[in-house]
Coordinates of C-alpha atoms in Angstrom, one line a residue:
M173 CA -40.3 32.7 -19.7
D174 CA -36.8 34.2 -19.2
G175 CA -36.8 32.9 -15.7
F176 CA -37.7 29.6 -16.9
F177 CA -34.6 29.1 -19.7
I178 CA -32.2 30.8 -17.0
L179 CA -33.2 28.4 -14.3
L180 CA -33.1 25.3 -17.4
L181 CA -29.6 26.6 -18.5
H182 CA -28.3 26.6 -14.8
K183 CA -29.6 23.2 -14.3
V184 CA -28.4 22.0 -17.9
S185 CA -25.0 23.2 -16.1
E186 CA -25.1 21.4 -13.1
V187 CA -25.4 18.1 -15.2
Q188 CA -22.4 18.8 -16.9
K189 CA -20.5 19.8 -13.9
F190 CA -21.9 16.4 -12.2
K191 CA -21.0 14.5 -16.2
T192 CA -17.1 15.9 -16.2
K193 CA -16.8 14.8 -12.2
C194 CA -17.9 11.1 -12.9
I195 CA -15.8 11.2 -16.2
D196 CA -12.7 12.5 -14.0
F197 CA -13.5 10.3 -11.4
F198 CA -12.9 7.2 -13.7
K199 CA -10.2 8.7 -15.5
L200 CA -8.6 8.5 -12.1
I201 CA -9.0 5.3 -11.0
F202 CA -8.8 3.5 -14.3
P203 CA -6.6 3.5 -17.7
S204 CA -7.8 6.5 -19.5
T205 CA -4.7 5.9 -22.5
G206 CA -3.9 3.3 -24.6
T207 CA -0.2 3.3 -22.5
E208 CA -2.0 3.4 -19.0
L209 CA -3.8 0.1 -20.5
V210 CA -1.0 -1.7 -21.5
V211 CA 0.7 -1.1 -17.9
F212 CA -2.8 -2.6 -16.6
L213 CA -2.7 -5.0 -18.5
F214 CA 0.8 -6.2 -18.0
F215 CA 1.2 -6.4 -14.2
L216 CA -2.0 -8.1 -14.5
V217 CA -1.0 -11.0 -16.3
A218 CA 2.0 -11.1 -14.7
Y219 CA 0.8 -11.2 -11.2
G220 CA -2.6 -12.8 -12.6
Y221 CA -0.6 -15.9 -14.0
L222 CA 1.6 -16.0 -10.5
G223 CA -1.4 -16.1 -8.0
S224 CA -3.3 -18.0 -10.3
Y225 CA -0.7 -21.1 -10.4
I226 CA -0.4 -20.8 -6.3
A227 CA -4.3 -20.6 -6.1
I228 CA -4.7 -24.0 -7.9
H229 CA -1.9 -25.9 -7.2
H230 CA -1.3 -25.0 -3.3
K231 CA -3.4 -24.4 -0.6
I232 CA -0.9 -21.7 1.3
I233 CA -3.6 -18.9 0.2
F234 CA -6.8 -20.1 2.0
D235 CA -6.7 -23.1 4.3
S236 CA -9.0 -23.4 7.1
R237 CA -7.0 -24.9 9.5
I238 CA -3.8 -22.2 9.0
P239 CA -5.4 -19.0 10.8
W240 CA -2.3 -17.3 10.8
D241 CA 1.3 -17.4 9.9
A242 CA 1.5 -20.0 7.3
Y243 CA 4.0 -17.6 5.4
F244 CA 5.4 -14.4 6.8
S245 CA 3.5 -13.2 9.1
F246 CA 0.4 -12.8 7.2
D247 CA -3.1 -13.4 8.5
N248 CA -4.6 -14.6 5.1
K249 CA -7.5 -16.5 7.0
S250 CA -8.3 -14.6 9.9
I251 CA -8.3 -11.4 7.4
V252 CA -10.6 -12.8 5.4
M253 CA -13.1 -14.6 8.2
T254 CA -13.1 -11.2 10.2
G255 CA -11.2 -8.4 8.5
G256 CA -8.6 -9.0 11.7
S257 CA -8.1 -7.5 15.1
F258 CA -11.1 -3.8 15.6
E259 CA -8.9 -2.0 17.3
R260 CA -5.8 -1.6 14.3
H261 CA -7.8 -2.3 11.7
P262 CA -11.2 -1.2 12.9
L263 CA -13.8 -1.5 9.3
S264 CA -12.0 -3.8 7.4
Y265 CA -14.6 -6.4 8.9
Y266 CA -16.7 -5.1 6.8
F267 CA -14.9 -4.7 3.5
F268 CA -13.8 -8.5 4.2
N269 CA -17.1 -9.4 3.9
W270 CA -18.0 -8.4 0.7
I271 CA -14.5 -9.9 -0.7
R272 CA -15.4 -13.4 1.4
E273 CA -19.1 -13.5 -0.4
S274 CA -17.9 -12.2 -3.3
A275 CA -15.8 -15.1 -3.5
F276 CA -18.4 -17.6 -2.4
Y277 CA -20.2 -16.4 -5.2
F278 CA -17.7 -17.6 -7.8
S279 CA -16.8 -20.5 -6.1
D280 CA -20.4 -22.0 -5.1
G281 CA -20.1 -21.5 -1.4
K282 CA -17.0 -23.5 -0.8
M283 CA -13.7 -23.0 0.4
D284 CA -11.4 -24.9 -2.5
G285 CA -9.4 -23.8 -5.1
N286 CA -11.9 -21.3 -6.6
F287 CA -12.5 -19.6 -3.1
R288 CA -8.5 -19.6 -3.4
F289 CA -8.6 -18.6 -7.3
A290 CA -11.4 -15.7 -6.3
L291 CA -9.0 -14.2 -3.5
A292 CA -5.6 -14.1 -5.5
W293 CA -7.5 -11.9 -7.9
F294 CA -9.0 -9.6 -6.1
S295 CA -5.5 -9.3 -4.6
N296 CA -4.5 -9.1 -8.4
I297 CA -6.8 -6.5 -9.5
A298 CA -6.2 -4.4 -6.4
V299 CA -2.3 -4.4 -6.9
S300 CA -2.3 -3.8 -10.9
M301 CA -4.2 -1.0 -10.0
S302 CA -1.7 0.7 -7.6
M303 CA 1.2 -0.2 -10.5
L304 CA -1.4 1.8 -12.2
Q305 CA -1.7 4.7 -10.1
V306 CA 1.8 4.8 -9.4
F307 CA 2.3 5.3 -13.4
K308 CA 0.2 7.9 -13.6
Y309 CA 2.2 9.9 -10.6
L310 CA 5.1 9.6 -12.4
K311 CA 3.7 11.0 -15.8
N312 CA 1.0 13.0 -15.4
I313 CA 2.3 14.7 -12.1
I314 CA 5.9 14.7 -12.0
R315 CA 6.0 14.8 -15.9
L316 CA 9.1 11.8 -16.5
P317 CA 9.6 10.6 -20.3
L318 CA 7.7 7.4 -20.9
L319 CA 11.2 5.6 -20.3
H320 CA 12.2 6.7 -17.1
C321 CA 8.2 6.3 -15.8
L322 CA 8.1 2.0 -17.5
L323 CA 11.8 1.6 -15.8
L324 CA 10.7 3.0 -12.4
L325 CA 8.0 1.1 -12.6
L326 CA 9.5 -2.4 -13.7
F327 CA 11.7 -1.5 -10.3
F328 CA 8.6 -1.1 -7.9
G329 CA 6.6 -4.0 -9.5
M330 CA 9.6 -6.4 -8.6
F331 CA 9.5 -5.5 -5.0
S332 CA 9.0 -7.9 -2.4
T333 CA 6.2 -6.6 -1.3
N334 CA 4.4 -5.9 -4.7
I335 CA 5.3 -9.7 -5.4
L336 CA 3.4 -11.1 -2.5
L337 CA 0.7 -9.0 -2.0
S338 CA -0.5 -9.8 -5.4
F339 CA -1.9 -13.3 -4.5
T340 CA -2.8 -12.5 -0.6
P341 CA -6.2 -11.7 0.8
E342 CA -4.8 -9.0 3.3
N343 CA -5.6 -5.5 4.5
F344 CA -1.8 -4.5 3.6
T345 CA -2.9 -5.1 -0.1
Y346 CA -5.7 -3.4 -0.1
T347 CA -4.5 0.1 1.8
L348 CA -1.3 -0.3 -0.9
F349 CA -4.1 0.6 -3.6
L350 CA -6.1 3.3 -1.6
L351 CA -3.0 5.2 -0.6
T352 CA -1.4 5.1 -4.2
L353 CA -4.4 6.0 -5.6
F354 CA -5.4 9.0 -2.8
N355 CA -2.1 10.3 -3.3
H356 CA -2.5 11.2 -6.9
Y357 CA -5.8 12.6 -6.2
S358 CA -4.0 14.9 -3.8
A359 CA -0.9 15.3 -6.0
I360 CA -3.7 16.5 -8.5
K361 CA -5.3 18.8 -6.1
I362 CA -2.3 20.5 -4.6
R363 CA -1.0 20.7 -8.4
K364 CA -4.2 22.5 -8.9
E365 CA -3.9 24.9 -6.1
E366 CA -6.9 23.1 -5.0
K367 CA -8.6 22.3 -1.7
I368 CA -9.4 18.2 -1.3
P369 CA -13.3 18.1 -0.9
A370 CA -14.8 17.0 2.2
V371 CA -16.6 14.0 1.1
A372 CA -13.3 13.0 -0.5
L373 CA -11.3 13.8 2.6
A374 CA -13.8 12.0 5.0
L375 CA -14.1 8.9 2.3
S376 CA -10.8 8.9 2.0
G377 CA -10.4 8.8 5.6
I378 CA -13.1 6.4 6.5
T379 CA -11.5 3.7 3.4
I380 CA -7.8 4.4 4.7
G381 CA -8.2 4.5 8.2
G382 CA -10.7 1.8 8.0
L383 CA -8.7 -0.4 7.0
T384 CA -5.5 0.4 9.1
V385 CA -6.4 2.6 11.5
T386 CA -2.6 4.4 12.1
N387 CA -2.8 5.1 8.0
L388 CA -5.7 7.9 8.7
T389 CA -3.3 10.4 9.8
K390 CA -1.8 10.2 6.4
V391 CA -4.9 11.5 5.3
F392 CA -4.6 15.0 6.8
I393 CA -0.9 15.8 5.3
P394 CA -1.9 17.1 2.4
V395 CA -4.4 19.5 3.8
L396 CA -1.4 21.1 5.4
F397 CA 0.0 21.5 1.9
E398 CA -2.8 23.7 0.8
K399 CA -2.2 27.2 -1.1
N400 CA -2.4 30.0 1.7
L401 CA -3.7 27.6 4.5
F402 CA -1.8 29.3 7.1
G403 CA -2.1 33.3 5.5
N404 CA -5.9 32.8 5.4
W405 CA -7.8 32.2 8.3
K406 CA -11.2 30.9 6.7
K407 CA -9.3 28.9 4.5
L408 CA -7.6 27.5 8.2
A409 CA -11.3 27.2 9.4
N410 CA -12.0 25.6 6.3
A411 CA -9.6 23.1 6.7
A412 CA -9.8 22.7 10.3
F413 CA -14.1 21.5 9.5
R414 CA -12.8 19.0 6.6
V415 CA -10.4 17.3 9.3
I416 CA -13.0 17.3 12.1
L417 CA -15.8 16.2 10.1
T418 CA -13.7 13.1 9.1
C419 CA -12.4 12.5 12.1
T420 CA -16.3 12.6 13.1
C421 CA -17.2 10.1 10.8
F422 CA -14.2 7.8 11.3
V423 CA -15.1 7.6 14.6
L424 CA -18.6 6.7 14.9
L425 CA -18.2 4.4 12.3
Y426 CA -15.0 2.8 14.6
L427 CA -17.6 3.1 18.0
N428 CA -20.3 1.8 16.2
R429 CA -18.4 -1.8 15.3
I430 CA -17.4 -2.6 18.3
D431 CA -21.2 -1.3 19.6
F432 CA -19.5 1.5 21.6
K433 CA -17.6 0.0 24.0
Y434 CA -15.0 2.4 23.7
E435 CA -13.1 1.1 26.9
N436 CA -11.8 -2.3 24.8
I437 CA -10.2 0.0 21.6
F438 CA -7.6 1.2 25.0
S439 CA -6.8 -2.6 26.1
K440 CA -6.6 -4.3 23.0
T441 CA -4.3 -1.9 22.1
S442 CA -2.1 -2.4 24.8
Q443 CA -2.0 -6.0 24.8
Q444 CA -1.5 -5.5 21.1
Y445 CA 1.9 -3.5 21.4
E446 CA 3.4 -5.6 24.4
K447 CA 2.8 -8.4 22.3
F448 CA 4.3 -6.5 18.5
S449 CA 7.0 -4.3 20.3
N450 CA 9.0 -6.7 23.0
V451 CA 10.9 -8.1 20.5
N452 CA 14.6 -8.5 21.0
S453 CA 16.5 -11.7 19.5
T454 CA 18.1 -9.5 16.9
P455 CA 19.7 -5.8 17.0
T456 CA 17.2 -3.1 16.6
W457 CA 19.6 -1.7 13.5
D458 CA 19.8 -5.0 12.1
M459 CA 15.9 -5.3 12.2
I460 CA 15.4 -1.7 11.2
L461 CA 17.4 -2.4 8.0
S462 CA 16.7 -6.2 6.7
Y463 CA 13.1 -6.1 7.7
F464 CA 11.3 -2.1 7.4
F465 CA 13.6 -0.5 5.0
G466 CA 15.0 -4.4 3.3
G467 CA 12.5 -7.0 3.5
N468 CA 9.4 -4.6 2.0
I469 CA 12.3 -4.5 -1.3
L470 CA 14.6 -7.3 -1.5
F471 CA 13.9 -10.9 -0.4
S472 CA 16.2 -12.5 2.7
N473 CA 17.0 -15.5 3.9
F474 CA 14.1 -17.7 4.3
I475 CA 13.7 -19.8 7.6
I476 CA 11.0 -22.5 7.8
R477 CA 9.2 -23.0 11.5
D478 CA 7.3 -25.2 13.3
K479 CA 3.7 -23.5 14.1
H480 CA 0.3 -24.7 14.9
N481 CA -3.0 -23.0 15.2
M482 CA -3.7 -24.0 19.1
K483 CA -5.9 -26.5 18.2
G484 CA -4.2 -29.4 17.6
F485 CA -3.0 -28.6 13.8
E486 CA 0.5 -28.4 13.2
F487 CA 2.2 -26.8 10.2
K488 CA 5.0 -25.3 8.5
G489 CA 5.8 -21.3 8.2
I490 CA 8.6 -19.5 6.3
V491 CA 9.4 -16.0 7.5
M492 CA 12.4 -13.6 6.9
D493 CA 15.4 -13.6 8.4
V494 CA 17.7 -10.9 8.4
Y495 CA 20.7 -10.7 5.4
S496 CA 23.8 -12.9 5.4
S497 CA 25.5 -10.9 2.9
W498 CA 27.0 -7.7 2.7
I499 CA 25.5 -7.1 -0.8
P500 CA 22.2 -6.8 -0.1
Y501 CA 23.0 -4.1 3.2
M502 CA 24.7 -2.0 0.4
F503 CA 21.6 -2.4 -1.8
I504 CA 19.5 -0.7 0.7
C505 CA 21.6 1.8 1.7
F506 CA 22.4 3.3 -1.5
L507 CA 18.6 3.2 -2.3
L508 CA 18.0 4.9 0.8
L509 CA 21.0 7.5 -0.3
L510 CA 18.9 8.1 -3.4
I511 CA 15.7 8.7 -1.3
C512 CA 17.2 11.1 0.9
W513 CA 19.3 12.9 -2.2
S514 CA 15.9 13.2 -3.6
Y515 CA 14.4 14.7 -0.6
F516 CA 17.0 17.7 -0.2
K517 CA 17.2 18.2 -3.9
N518 CA 13.4 18.7 -3.6
F519 CA 13.0 20.2 -0.3
R520 CA 11.2 23.2 -1.2
N521 CA 8.7 20.8 -3.1
R522 CA 5.4 20.3 -1.6
L523 CA 4.6 17.0 -3.3
V524 CA 7.6 15.8 -2.0
Q525 CA 7.6 16.7 1.3
I526 CA 4.1 15.2 1.9
L527 CA 5.2 11.6 0.6
V528 CA 8.4 12.2 3.1
I529 CA 6.5 12.9 6.1
S530 CA 3.6 10.2 5.4
F531 CA 7.1 7.6 5.5
I532 CA 8.0 9.3 8.3
C533 CA 5.1 8.4 10.2
D534 CA 5.7 4.4 9.3
I535 CA 9.2 5.0 10.4
I536 CA 8.2 6.6 14.1
I537 CA 5.6 3.3 14.5
H538 CA 8.1 1.0 12.9
C539 CA 11.7 1.4 13.7
I540 CA 11.3 4.3 16.9
M541 CA 8.3 2.7 18.6
R542 CA 9.3 -0.7 17.6
F543 CA 5.2 -1.6 16.8
G544 CA 5.9 -5.2 14.5
I545 CA 10.0 -4.6 14.0
H546 CA 10.7 -8.0 14.1
T547 CA 7.7 -8.5 11.1
S548 CA 7.8 -4.9 9.4
Y549 CA 8.4 -6.7 5.7
I550 CA 4.6 -7.5 6.1
Y551 CA 4.1 -3.5 6.4
G552 CA 5.1 -2.6 2.9
G553 CA 1.7 -2.1 1.7
H554 CA 1.6 1.2 3.7
F555 CA 4.7 3.1 2.3
V556 CA 7.0 1.0 -0.7
F557 CA 5.4 3.0 -3.4
I558 CA 7.2 6.0 -2.1
Y559 CA 10.5 4.5 -3.3
P560 CA 9.3 5.0 -6.8
L561 CA 8.1 8.4 -6.6
L562 CA 10.9 9.8 -4.6
L563 CA 13.1 8.6 -7.3
G564 CA 11.1 10.1 -10.1
W565 CA 11.3 13.2 -8.4
L566 CA 15.2 12.9 -8.4
F567 CA 15.4 12.1 -12.2
Y568 CA 13.0 15.1 -12.5
A569 CA 15.4 17.2 -10.7
Y570 CA 18.1 16.7 -13.3
R571 CA 16.2 16.7 -16.5
T572 CA 18.2 19.6 -17.9
S573 CA 21.7 17.4 -16.7
P574 CA 22.3 14.3 -19.1
K575 CA 25.5 13.6 -17.2
I576 CA 23.9 13.1 -13.6
L577 CA 20.6 11.6 -15.2
S578 CA 22.7 9.0 -17.5
F579 CA 24.2 8.2 -14.5
L580 CA 21.1 8.2 -12.4
T581 CA 19.3 5.8 -15.2
A582 CA 22.6 3.8 -15.1
T583 CA 22.5 3.2 -11.5
L584 CA 18.5 2.4 -11.6
C585 CA 19.4 -0.4 -14.0
I586 CA 22.2 -2.3 -12.2
L587 CA 19.5 -2.1 -8.9
L588 CA 17.0 -3.4 -11.3
V589 CA 18.5 -6.4 -12.4
Y590 CA 20.3 -7.0 -8.7
L591 CA 16.8 -6.7 -7.4
G592 CA 15.2 -9.1 -10.4
T593 CA 17.6 -11.3 -9.8
N594 CA 17.3 -11.9 -6.0
N595 CA 13.7 -11.6 -5.8
Y596 CA 13.9 -14.3 -8.8
L597 CA 15.9 -16.8 -6.6
R598 CA 14.0 -16.3 -3.4
M599 CA 11.0 -17.2 -5.2
T600 CA 11.8 -20.3 -6.3
E601 CA 13.0 -21.3 -2.9
F602 CA 9.6 -19.9 -1.6
F603 CA 8.0 -22.6 -4.7
W604 CA 9.7 -25.3 -2.9
F605 CA 8.5 -24.3 0.7
L606 CA 4.9 -24.8 -1.3
E607 CA 5.9 -27.6 -3.2
T608 CA 7.1 -29.6 0.3
F609 CA 4.4 -28.3 2.6
Y610 CA 1.6 -26.9 0.7

């Protein structure tokens, strides 16, 4: 009889643990306080209004005749219908099958305004959830005052990447959400001195790496900073097992996607690298500053070009040019200076090291290897969230220094005003492009 009650109590305890984990999971992803709900709804409404207007009045979000490059080199139709090239986005085919079929359900199987509306709102929800994750990180991990959290979040919300992705059905849109979610989750684990469970690591690797293969490495960065990892061979072996398990699951799913014809990966990857890295029309330093660091934050000048879909249909495409004034360069350089200041001030902080190493991965790919450097303003979904988080850590480092904190707050307000003004004016130019050609 005693054994029965012990077994019963054990089962009840397991159920309670499972219930707690489920509650923690939903609290991690969704708003868990009134403030978080207000933050989420604010961006959902703001981005939603923008995306809804564009979807209803213009065809640029999805036009069956235009597979790619209608605006800023995004491949909307190609991504929605196929998930993109398998060598760069190995598992996005399955994800966008769900997105496409859900949009078809909303539009009764038609590729009309309702279809575009649904696609825009899926993107809107993903970006708004990303904003929520950044807010949670600032509030719960860095533990900044609410005013600074909101100020940093508003600054981040005006980035050109977030504005564009909020209505764009692209891999970068959903990668932004997954990376912000994973960084928030891993920060919680690191702060609690806990390891990232094998299932969570594998799921993160499959989803994040599945949408863009180069982001797979970012999933393993927090593992390197788990407590006493290199001082205990058992912990090191356990970490190696989790990494190997994640890679094995990912590789098997990747190979299954291409019917195990692995030779196609190397040939296609080589072709893509040659196509997107050999661009010499603009100085490399200018592309790095204007496109990679700048274009993801601050809109530059726009250029309208003649395009065609290789099947006889001609259309107009809009892309970004390098900056034409010294002011945007100064803006970006000063922001990078603040980021570097934050890094060196918080050098011993493991969470800061995780963010910076993740950022360095993108710098290597786009700035050193030059992959897609001429259109690197579209890759911001992979790293733009690093800016508000590192700025948040800078504010945290000077929480007991009123003068420096006041200086940082005033500086951020000035940057915010310029960013908002510049991006608003550039978006009016974008809407002129839509009104004229779409």
